[in-house]
Short mmCIF file of C-alpha atoms in Angstrom, two decimals:
data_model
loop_
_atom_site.label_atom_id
_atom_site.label_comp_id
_atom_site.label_asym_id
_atom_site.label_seq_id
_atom_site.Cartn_x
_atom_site.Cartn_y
_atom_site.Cartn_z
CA UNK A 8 -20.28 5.75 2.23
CA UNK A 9 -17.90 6.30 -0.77
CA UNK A 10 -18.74 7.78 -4.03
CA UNK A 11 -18.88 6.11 -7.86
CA UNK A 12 -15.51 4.59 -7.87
CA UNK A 13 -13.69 6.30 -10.67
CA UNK A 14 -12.22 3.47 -13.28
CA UNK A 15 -9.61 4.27 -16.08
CA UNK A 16 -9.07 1.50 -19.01
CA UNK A 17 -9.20 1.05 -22.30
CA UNK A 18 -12.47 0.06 -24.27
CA UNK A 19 -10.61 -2.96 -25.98
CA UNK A 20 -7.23 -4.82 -26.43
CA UNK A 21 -5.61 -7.21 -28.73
CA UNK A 22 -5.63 -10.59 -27.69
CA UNK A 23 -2.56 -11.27 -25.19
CA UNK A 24 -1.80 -7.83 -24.48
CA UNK A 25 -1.63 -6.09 -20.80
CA UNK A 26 -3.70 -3.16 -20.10
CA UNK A 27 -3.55 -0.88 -17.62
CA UNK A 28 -6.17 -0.09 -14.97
CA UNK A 29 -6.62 2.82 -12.90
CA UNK A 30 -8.82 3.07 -9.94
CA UNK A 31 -10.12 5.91 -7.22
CA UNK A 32 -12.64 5.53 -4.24
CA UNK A 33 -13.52 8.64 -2.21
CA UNK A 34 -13.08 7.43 1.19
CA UNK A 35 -11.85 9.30 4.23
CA UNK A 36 -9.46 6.26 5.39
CA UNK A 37 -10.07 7.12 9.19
CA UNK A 38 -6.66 5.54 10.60
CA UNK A 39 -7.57 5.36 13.88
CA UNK A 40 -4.69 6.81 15.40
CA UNK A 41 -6.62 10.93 15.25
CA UNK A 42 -8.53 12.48 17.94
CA UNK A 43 -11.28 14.39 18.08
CA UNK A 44 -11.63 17.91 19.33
CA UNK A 45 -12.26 16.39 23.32
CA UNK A 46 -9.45 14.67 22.67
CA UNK A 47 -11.29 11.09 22.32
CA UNK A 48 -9.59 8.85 19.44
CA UNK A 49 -11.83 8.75 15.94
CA UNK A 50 -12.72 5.14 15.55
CA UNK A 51 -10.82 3.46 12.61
CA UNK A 52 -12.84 3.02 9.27
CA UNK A 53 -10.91 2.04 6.35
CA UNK A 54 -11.31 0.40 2.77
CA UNK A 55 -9.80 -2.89 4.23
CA UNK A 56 -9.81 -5.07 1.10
CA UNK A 57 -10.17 -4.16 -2.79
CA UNK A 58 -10.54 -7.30 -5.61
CA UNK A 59 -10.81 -7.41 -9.29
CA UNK A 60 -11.66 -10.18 -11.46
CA UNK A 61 -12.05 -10.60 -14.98
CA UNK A 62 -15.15 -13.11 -16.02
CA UNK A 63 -15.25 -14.27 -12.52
CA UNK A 64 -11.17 -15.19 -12.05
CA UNK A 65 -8.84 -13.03 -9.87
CA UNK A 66 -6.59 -10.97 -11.14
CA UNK A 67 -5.92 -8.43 -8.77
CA UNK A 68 -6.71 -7.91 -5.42
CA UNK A 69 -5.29 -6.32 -1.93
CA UNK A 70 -5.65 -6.36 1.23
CA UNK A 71 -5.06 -2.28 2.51
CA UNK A 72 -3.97 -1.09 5.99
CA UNK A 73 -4.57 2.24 7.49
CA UNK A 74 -1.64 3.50 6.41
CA UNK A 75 -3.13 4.15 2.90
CA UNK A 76 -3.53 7.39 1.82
CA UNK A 77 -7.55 8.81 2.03
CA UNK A 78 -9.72 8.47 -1.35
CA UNK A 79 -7.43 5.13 -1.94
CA UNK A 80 -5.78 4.88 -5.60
CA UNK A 81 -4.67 1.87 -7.02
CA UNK A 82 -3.38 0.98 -10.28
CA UNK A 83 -2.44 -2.60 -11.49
CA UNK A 84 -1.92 -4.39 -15.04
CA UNK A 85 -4.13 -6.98 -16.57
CA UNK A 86 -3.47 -9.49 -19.81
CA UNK A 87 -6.81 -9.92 -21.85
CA UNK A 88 -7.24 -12.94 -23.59
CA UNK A 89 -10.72 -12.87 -24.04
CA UNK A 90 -13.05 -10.06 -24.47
CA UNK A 91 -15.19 -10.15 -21.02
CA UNK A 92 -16.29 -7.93 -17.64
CA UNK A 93 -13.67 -6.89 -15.36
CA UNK A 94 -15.96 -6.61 -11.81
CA UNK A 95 -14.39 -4.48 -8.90
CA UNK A 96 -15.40 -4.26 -5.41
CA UNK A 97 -14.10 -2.33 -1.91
CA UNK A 98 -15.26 -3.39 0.78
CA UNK A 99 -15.33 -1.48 4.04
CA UNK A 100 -14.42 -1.69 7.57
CA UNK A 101 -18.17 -1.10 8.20
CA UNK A 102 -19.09 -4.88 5.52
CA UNK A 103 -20.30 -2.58 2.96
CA UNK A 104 -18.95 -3.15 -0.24
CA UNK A 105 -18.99 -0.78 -3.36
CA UNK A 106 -19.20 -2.56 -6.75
CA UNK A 107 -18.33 -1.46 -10.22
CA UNK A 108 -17.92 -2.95 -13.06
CA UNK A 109 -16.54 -2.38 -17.09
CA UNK A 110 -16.20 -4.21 -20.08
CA UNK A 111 -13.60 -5.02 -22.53
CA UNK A 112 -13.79 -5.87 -25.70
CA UNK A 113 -10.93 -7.46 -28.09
CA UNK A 114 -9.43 -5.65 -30.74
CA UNK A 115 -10.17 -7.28 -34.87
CA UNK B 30 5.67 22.38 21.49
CA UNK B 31 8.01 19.99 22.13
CA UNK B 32 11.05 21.80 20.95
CA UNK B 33 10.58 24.55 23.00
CA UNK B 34 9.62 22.62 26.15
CA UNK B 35 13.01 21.25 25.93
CA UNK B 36 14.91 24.56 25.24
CA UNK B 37 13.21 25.81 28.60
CA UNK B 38 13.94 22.59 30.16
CA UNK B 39 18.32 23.43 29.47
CA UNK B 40 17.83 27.15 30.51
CA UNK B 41 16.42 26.24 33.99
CA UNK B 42 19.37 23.75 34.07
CA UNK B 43 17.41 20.50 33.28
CA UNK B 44 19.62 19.71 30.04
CA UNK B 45 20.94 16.86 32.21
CA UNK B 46 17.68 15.19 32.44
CA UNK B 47 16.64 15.81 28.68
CA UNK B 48 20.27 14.25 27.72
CA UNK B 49 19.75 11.44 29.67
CA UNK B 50 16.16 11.23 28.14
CA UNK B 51 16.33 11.60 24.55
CA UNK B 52 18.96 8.51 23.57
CA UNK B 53 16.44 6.74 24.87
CA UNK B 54 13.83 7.93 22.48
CA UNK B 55 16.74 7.40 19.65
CA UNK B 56 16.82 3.69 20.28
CA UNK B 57 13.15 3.12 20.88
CA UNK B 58 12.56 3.70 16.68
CA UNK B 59 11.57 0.84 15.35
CA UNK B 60 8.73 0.83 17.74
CA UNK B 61 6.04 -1.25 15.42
CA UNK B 62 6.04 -4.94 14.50
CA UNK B 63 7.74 -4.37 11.60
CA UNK B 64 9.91 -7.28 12.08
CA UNK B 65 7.34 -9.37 13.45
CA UNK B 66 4.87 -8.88 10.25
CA UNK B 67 7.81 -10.29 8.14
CA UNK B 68 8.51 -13.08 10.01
CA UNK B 69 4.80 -14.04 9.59
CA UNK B 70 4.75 -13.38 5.79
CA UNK B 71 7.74 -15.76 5.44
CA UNK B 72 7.38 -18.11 7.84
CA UNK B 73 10.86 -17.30 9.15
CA UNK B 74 12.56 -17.85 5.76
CA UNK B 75 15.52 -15.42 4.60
CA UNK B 76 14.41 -13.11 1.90
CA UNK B 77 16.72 -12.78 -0.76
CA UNK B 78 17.87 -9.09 -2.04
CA UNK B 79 16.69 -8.14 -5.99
CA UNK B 80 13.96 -9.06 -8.34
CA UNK B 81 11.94 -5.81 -6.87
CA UNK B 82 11.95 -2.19 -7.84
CA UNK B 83 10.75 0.35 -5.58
CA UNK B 84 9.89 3.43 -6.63
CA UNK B 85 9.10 6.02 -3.71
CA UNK B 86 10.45 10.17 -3.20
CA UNK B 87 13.31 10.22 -1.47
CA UNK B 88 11.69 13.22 0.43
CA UNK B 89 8.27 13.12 0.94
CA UNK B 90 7.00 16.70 1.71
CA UNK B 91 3.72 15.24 2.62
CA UNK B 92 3.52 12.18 4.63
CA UNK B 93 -0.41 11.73 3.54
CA UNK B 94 -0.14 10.76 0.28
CA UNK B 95 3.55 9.48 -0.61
CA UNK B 96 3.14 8.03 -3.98
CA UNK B 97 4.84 3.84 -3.93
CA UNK B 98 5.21 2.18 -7.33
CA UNK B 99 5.99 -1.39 -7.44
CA UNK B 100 7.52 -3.76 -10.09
CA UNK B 101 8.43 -7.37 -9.33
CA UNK B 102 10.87 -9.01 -12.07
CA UNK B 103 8.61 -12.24 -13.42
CA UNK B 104 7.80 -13.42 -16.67
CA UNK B 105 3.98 -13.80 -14.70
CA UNK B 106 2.79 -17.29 -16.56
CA UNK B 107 0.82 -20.09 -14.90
CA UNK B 108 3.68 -21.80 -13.10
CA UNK B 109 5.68 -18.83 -12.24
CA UNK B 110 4.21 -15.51 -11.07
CA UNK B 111 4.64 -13.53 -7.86
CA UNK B 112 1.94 -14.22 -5.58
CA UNK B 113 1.87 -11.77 -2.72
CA UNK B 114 3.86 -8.79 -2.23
CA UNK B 115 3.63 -7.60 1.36
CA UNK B 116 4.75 -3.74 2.33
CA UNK B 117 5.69 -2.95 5.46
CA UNK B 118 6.62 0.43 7.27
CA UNK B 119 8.82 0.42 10.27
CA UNK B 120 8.01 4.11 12.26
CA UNK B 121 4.46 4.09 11.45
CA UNK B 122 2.26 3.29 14.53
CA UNK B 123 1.39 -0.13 12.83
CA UNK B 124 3.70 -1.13 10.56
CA UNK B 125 1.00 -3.10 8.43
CA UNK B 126 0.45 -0.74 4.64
CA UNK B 127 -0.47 -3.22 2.03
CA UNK B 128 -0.38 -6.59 0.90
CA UNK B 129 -0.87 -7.12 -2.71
CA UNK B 130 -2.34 -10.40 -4.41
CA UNK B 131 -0.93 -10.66 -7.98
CA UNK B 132 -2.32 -13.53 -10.61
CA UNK B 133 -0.87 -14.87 -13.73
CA UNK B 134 -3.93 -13.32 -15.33
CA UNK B 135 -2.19 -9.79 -13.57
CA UNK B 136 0.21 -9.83 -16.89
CA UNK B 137 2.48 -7.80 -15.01
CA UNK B 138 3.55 -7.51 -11.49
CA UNK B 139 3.30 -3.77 -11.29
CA UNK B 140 1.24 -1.78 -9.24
CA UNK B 141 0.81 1.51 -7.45
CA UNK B 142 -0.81 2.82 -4.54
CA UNK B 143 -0.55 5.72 -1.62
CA UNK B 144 0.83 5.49 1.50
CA UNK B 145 0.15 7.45 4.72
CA UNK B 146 4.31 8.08 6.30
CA UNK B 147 4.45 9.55 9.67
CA UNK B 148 7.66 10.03 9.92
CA UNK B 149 11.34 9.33 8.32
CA UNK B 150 11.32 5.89 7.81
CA UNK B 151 11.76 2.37 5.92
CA UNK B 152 9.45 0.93 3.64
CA UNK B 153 10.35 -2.52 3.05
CA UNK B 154 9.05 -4.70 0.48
CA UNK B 155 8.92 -8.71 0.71
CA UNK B 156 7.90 -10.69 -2.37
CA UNK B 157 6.62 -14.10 -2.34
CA UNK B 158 6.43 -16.17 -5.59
CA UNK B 159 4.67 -19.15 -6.71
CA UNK B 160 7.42 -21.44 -5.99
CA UNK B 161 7.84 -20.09 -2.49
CA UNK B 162 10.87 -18.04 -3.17
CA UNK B 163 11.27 -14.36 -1.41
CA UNK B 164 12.51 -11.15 -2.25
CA UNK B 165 13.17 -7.90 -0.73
CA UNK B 166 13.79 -4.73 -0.72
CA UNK B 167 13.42 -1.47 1.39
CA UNK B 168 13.64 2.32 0.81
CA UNK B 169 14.16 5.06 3.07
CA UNK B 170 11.77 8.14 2.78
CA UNK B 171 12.49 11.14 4.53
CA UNK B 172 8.89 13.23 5.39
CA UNK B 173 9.02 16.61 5.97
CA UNK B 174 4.86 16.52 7.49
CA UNK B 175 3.96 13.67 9.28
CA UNK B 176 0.83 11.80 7.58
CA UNK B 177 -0.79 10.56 10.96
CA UNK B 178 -1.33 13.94 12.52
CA UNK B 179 -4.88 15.18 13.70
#
């Protein structure tokens, strides 16, 4: 299963602004349409579906195909209005799901 | 292998057949469900041209990892924000990529992700806000290296 997501944004905002977020999961993103060296197809096995919340409401979320480039990067924006936990989660074709999660605090 | 299957195939004097052969393979392109996977996304509804910005190579020497940045014109407050943004690729062998969930807590309706390409193609865009009203828009990408080889 995939590595420590990697997770890019700032420590704190001001109140009302939009931040940035950058994220990375190492995942093969098996498509499903390869074969083997016999010549037998590779079964697909995908990040299907990524989310992010902030203090348990959505903010962000998709829902990926195979057609998504391997080790699956996603970047999105996000207004803070209150200093809180943003919690992100992948979850694979397999059910697993990888977790991460980072704070924010607001700026004086 | 292809290519040179076909140059034997006019030497021995079978250019006739590959002639006859290879218009159809020209009209057979948009092989996927492209269309169809619209038509579910909008319930049938016309999609209206603007609002989006698209921002993918023109020529994409890799297929594997052609970088797609998205921004959807909103002002992204509680009773106006874009909801869903679907993307769609027409000569992949499904034409399902991504389909983005956007908030008003999102700020912005920006986002960017990676996209497998396995061939010249269109990537098409549909929007759908929180009134119901769509948007579109599609870019072609030329790929040098298909992204769905093995």
């Amino acid at each position: 299963m995939a590595d420590k997501p990697r997770i890019k944004l700032p420590k704190e905002a001001k109140k009302g602004e939009i931040i940035q977020i950058k994220t990375l999961v190492s995942h093969l993103m098996e498509s499903g349409q390869r074969k083997d060296a016999q010549g037998k197809p590779i079964p697909r096995k995908i990040i299907n579906k990524f989310t992010c919340e902030f203090n348990g409401k959505p903010v962000f979320s998709c829902v990926l195909e195979p057609a998504i480039s391997a080790n699956p990067y996603i970047q999105f924006d996000a207004r803070i209005d209150e200093e809180g936990t943003f919690k992100f989660a992948w979850t694979d074709d397999d059910g697993s799901v990888v977790t991460a999660e980072e704070k924010i605090a607001l700026k004086a | 292998m292809g290519a040179i299957n076909r140059r034997q195939a006019f030497l021995l004097g079978g250019g006739f057949v590959a002639l006859t052969v290879m218009p159809m393979a020209a009209n057979a392109e948009p092989s996927n469900d492209a269309a169809e996977m619209i038509k579910k996304f909008t319930g049938g509804k016309e999609a209206a041209k603007g609002k989006i910005t698209l921002d993918l190579p023109e020529i994409a020497e890799n297929g594997n990892t052609v970088p797609l940045a998205l921004s959807v014109e909103s002002p992204m407050t509680a009773d106006n924000y874009v909801k869903e943004v679907l993307f769609v690729a027409d000569g992949n062998p499904n034409a399902g990529v991504a389909t983005l969930m956007f908030t008003p807590l999102s700020g912005k309706a920006e986002a960017s992700i990676r996209i497998r390409l396995a061939q010249t193609q269109n990537v098409i865009a549909v929007a759908k806000m929180s009134d119901g009203s769509l948007f579109t828009e599609r870019k072609t990408v030329k790929v040098t290296i298909g992204g769905c080889g093995g």
